[in-house]
Coordinates of C-alpha atoms in Angstrom, one line a residue:
X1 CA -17.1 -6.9 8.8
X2 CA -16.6 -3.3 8.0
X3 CA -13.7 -3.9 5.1
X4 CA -14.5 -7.2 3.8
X5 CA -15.3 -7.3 0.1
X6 CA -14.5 -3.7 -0.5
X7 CA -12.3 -3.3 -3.8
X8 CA -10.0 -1.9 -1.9
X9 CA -8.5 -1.6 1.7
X10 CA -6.5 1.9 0.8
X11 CA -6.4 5.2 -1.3
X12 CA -5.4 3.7 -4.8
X13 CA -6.4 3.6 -8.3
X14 CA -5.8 1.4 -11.1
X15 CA -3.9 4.7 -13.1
X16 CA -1.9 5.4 -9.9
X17 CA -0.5 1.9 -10.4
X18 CA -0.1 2.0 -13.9
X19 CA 1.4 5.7 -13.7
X20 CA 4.4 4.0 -10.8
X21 CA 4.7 1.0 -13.3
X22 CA 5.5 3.5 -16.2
X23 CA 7.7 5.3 -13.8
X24 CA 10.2 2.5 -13.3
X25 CA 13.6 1.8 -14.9
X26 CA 13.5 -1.0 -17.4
X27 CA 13.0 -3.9 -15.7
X28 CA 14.9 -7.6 -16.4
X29 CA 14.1 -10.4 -18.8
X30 CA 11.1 -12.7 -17.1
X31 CA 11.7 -10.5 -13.5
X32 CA 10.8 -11.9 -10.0
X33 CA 7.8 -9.5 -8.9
X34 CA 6.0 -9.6 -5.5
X35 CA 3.2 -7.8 -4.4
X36 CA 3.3 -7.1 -0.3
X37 CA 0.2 -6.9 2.1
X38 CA -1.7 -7.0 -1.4
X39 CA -5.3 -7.4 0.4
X40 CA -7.8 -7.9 -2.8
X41 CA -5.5 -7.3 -4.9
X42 CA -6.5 -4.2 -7.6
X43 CA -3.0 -3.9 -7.9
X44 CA -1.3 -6.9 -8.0
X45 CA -4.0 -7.4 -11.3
X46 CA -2.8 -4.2 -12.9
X47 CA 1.1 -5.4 -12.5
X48 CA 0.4 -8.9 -14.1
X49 CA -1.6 -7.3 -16.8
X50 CA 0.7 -4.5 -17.6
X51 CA 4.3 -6.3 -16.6
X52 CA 3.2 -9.8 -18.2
X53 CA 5.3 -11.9 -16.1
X54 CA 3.9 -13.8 -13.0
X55 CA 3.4 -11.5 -9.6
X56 CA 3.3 -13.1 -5.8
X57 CA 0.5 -11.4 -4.1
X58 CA 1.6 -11.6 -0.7
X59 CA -0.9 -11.2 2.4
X60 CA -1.6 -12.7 6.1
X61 CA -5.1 -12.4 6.1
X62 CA -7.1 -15.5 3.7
X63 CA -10.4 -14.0 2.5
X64 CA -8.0 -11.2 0.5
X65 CA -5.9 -13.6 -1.5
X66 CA -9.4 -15.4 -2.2
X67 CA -10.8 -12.8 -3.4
X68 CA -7.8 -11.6 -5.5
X69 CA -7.9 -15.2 -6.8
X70 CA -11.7 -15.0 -8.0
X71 CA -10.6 -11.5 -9.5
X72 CA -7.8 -13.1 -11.3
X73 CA -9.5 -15.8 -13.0
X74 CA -12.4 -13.8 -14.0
X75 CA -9.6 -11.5 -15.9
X76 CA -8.0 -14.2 -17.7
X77 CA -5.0 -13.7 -15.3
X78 CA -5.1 -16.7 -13.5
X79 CA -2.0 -18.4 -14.7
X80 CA 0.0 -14.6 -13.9
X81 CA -1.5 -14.3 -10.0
X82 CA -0.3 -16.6 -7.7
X83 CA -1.0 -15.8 -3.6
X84 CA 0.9 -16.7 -0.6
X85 CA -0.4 -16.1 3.1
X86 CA 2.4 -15.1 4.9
X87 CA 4.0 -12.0 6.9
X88 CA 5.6 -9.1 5.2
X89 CA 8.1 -9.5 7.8
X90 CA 8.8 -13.5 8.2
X91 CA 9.5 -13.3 4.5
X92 CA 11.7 -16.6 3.2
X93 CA 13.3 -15.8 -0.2
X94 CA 16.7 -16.1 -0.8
X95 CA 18.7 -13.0 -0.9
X96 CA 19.2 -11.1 -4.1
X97 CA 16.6 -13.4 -5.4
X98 CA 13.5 -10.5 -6.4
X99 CA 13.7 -7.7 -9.5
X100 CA 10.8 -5.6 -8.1
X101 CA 9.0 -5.4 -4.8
X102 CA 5.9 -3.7 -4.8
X103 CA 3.8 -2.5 -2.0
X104 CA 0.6 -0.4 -1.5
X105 CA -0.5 1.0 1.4
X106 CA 1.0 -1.8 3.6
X107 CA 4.2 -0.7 4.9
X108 CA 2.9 1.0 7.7
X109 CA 2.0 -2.0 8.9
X110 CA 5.5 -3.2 10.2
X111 CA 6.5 0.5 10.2
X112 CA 8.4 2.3 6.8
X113 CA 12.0 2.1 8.3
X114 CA 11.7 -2.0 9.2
X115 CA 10.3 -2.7 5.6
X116 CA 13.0 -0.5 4.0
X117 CA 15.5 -2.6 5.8
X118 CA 14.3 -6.0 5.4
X119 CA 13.4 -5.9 2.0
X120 CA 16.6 -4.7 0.6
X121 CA 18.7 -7.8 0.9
X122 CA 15.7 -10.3 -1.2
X123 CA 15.9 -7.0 -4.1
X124 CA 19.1 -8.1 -6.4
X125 CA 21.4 -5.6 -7.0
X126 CA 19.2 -3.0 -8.8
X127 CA 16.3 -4.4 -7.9
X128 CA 13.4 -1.5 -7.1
X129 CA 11.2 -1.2 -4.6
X130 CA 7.4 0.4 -5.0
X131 CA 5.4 1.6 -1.7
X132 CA 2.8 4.2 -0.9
X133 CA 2.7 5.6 2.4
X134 CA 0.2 8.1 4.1
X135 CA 2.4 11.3 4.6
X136 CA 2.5 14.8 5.3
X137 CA 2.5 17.1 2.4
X138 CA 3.4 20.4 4.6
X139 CA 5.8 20.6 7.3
X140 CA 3.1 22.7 9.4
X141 CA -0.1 20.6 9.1
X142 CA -3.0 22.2 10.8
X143 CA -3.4 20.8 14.6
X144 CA -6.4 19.0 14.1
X145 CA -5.1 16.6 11.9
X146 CA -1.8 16.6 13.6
X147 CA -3.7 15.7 16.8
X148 CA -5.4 13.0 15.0
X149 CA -2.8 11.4 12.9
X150 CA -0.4 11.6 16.6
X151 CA -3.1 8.9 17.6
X152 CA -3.8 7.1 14.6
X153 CA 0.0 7.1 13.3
X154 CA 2.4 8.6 15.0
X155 CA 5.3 7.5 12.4
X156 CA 3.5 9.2 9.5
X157 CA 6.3 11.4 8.0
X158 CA 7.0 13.9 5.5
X159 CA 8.7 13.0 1.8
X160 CA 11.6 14.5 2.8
X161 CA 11.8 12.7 5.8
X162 CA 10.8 9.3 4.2
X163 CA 13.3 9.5 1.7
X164 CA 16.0 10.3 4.5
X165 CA 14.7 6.5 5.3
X166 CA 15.3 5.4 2.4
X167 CA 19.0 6.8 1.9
X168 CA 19.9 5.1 5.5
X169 CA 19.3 2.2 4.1
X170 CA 21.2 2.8 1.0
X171 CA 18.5 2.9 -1.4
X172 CA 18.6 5.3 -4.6
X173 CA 15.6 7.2 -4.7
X174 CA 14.4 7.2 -8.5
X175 CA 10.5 8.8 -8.2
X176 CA 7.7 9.8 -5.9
X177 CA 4.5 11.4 -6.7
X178 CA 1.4 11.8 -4.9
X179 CA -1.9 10.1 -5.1
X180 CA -4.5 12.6 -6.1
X181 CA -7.8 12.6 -3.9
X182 CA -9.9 11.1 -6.0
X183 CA -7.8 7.7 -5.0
X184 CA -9.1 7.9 -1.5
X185 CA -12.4 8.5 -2.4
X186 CA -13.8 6.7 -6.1
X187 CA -13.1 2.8 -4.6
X188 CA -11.6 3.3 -1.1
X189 CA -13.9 6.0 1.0
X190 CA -17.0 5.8 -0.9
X191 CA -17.6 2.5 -0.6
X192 CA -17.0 2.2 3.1
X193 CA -19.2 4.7 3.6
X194 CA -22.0 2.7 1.6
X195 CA -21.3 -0.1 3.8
X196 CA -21.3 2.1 7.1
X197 CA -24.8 3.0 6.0
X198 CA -25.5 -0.5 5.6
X199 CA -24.2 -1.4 9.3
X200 CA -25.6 1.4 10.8
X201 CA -28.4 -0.4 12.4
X202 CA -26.3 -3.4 14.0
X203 CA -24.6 -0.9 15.9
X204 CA -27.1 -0.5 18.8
X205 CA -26.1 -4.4 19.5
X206 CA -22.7 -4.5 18.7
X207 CA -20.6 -1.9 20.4
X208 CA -17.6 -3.0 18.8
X209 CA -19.0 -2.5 15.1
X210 CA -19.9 1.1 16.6
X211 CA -16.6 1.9 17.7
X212 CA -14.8 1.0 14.2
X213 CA -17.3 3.0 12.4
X214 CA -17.5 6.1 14.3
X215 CA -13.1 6.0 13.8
X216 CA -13.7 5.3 10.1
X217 CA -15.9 8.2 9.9
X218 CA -13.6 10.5 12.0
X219 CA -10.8 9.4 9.5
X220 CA -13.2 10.2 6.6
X221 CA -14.3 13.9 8.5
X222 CA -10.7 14.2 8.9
X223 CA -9.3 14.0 5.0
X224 CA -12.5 16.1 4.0
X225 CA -11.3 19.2 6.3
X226 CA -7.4 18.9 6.1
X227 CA -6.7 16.7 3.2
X228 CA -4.8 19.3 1.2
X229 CA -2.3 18.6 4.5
X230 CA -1.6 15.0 4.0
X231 CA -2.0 12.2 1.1
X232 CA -0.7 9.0 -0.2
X233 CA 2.8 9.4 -2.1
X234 CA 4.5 6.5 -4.6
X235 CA 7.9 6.4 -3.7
X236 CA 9.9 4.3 -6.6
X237 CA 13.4 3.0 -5.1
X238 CA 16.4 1.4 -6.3
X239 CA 19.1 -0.9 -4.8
X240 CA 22.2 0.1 -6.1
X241 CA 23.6 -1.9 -9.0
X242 CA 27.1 -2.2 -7.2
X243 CA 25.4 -2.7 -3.9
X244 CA 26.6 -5.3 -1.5
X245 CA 23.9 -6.9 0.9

């Protein structure tokens, strides 16, 4: 109820995709592209439009990929977007069988270090991998939001430490860069908030609703005060070109 409809269900921007799209190495002729956990789906748009090749948009939950279907059409994109509901990690494609995975804000879902290694053996070798992750952008982050982000996600690292993930699992690490704030707030915070003022008044009836909303609002209170601390980063990998699986 909260997240439904919103353009987005993460920090993001359509130039912080295009800015990681212009950060990869060249890419093969006609490449296999998916788009994981793509909920609506701003993204997956911006990589068929800009990469001109057809992109998977890959997501569990139904009303997203509708939505990201609508959106397509109404772009003239229709015949580059094709959805699939189905879990990042019950994926069935053949190995070495994808050029580029892409990923925004999603991998926390099954956790950084479980999508690094099952993801690598669908990439070919040289394949790349694209993901934002929430992370810590000082290695002393003020105990408030430490306290907070213990509870909220525990596994939230630094770059350093993500990108010691990524090299166990054999990856070459070719970019990151971090989101700037205006990501979280132009078509991810703002709009929730808008609908949280919308809601408000269901809450005396529906505890629920009024439990989601206060968190969402704590999470909001919490990037105002400390978000200088933490932020969304691009990480841009690469499977090695003489990589075995």
């Amino acid at each position: 109820t909260l997240h439904s409809d919103l353009p987005r269900q993460g920090p993001g921007s359509d130039a912080s995709t295009l800015e990681a799209i212009n950060r990869l190495p060249a890419l093969p002729p006609s490449p296999r592209v998916l788009d994981l956990g793509c909920g609506p789906g701003r993204q997956t748009l911006v990589l068929a439009r800009t990469l001109k090749v057809p992109v998977v948009a890959i997501d569990i939950h139904q009303p997203f990929l509708d939505q990201l279907t609508t959106a397509a059409a109404k772009a003239g994109l229709a015949d580059y977007v094709k959805t699939r509901r189905i879990s990042m990690d019950a994926l069935d494609y053949p190995v070495e069988s994808i050029d580029l995975i892409w990923s925004e804000g999603a991998a926390y879902i099954i956790g950084v270090s479980k999508a690094l290694q099952l993801w690598r053996p669908m990439l070919r070798p040289g394949g790349l991998l694209a993901f934002t992750e929430a992370t810590w952008l000082t290695d002393n982050p003020p105990a408030a939001a430490a306290a907070f982000w213990e509870k909220a996600y525990p596994d939230m690292n630094t770059v350093a430490g993500n990108l010691r993930k990524a090299e166990a699992e054999e990856y070459e690490v070719i970019d990151t860069f971090t989101l700037p704030a205006e990501d979280w707030w132009a078509e991810y915070y703002a709009p929730l908030q808008k609908r949280i003022a919308n809601l408000r008044p269901d809450c005396a009836d529906w505890p629920e609703l009024a439990a989601v909303i206060d968190a969402t609002e704590q999470e909001i209170n919490m990037f105002v005060r400390f978000g200088d601390s933490y932020g969304y980063v691009f990480y841009i990998l690469r499977k090695p070109a003489n990589s075995t699986l």
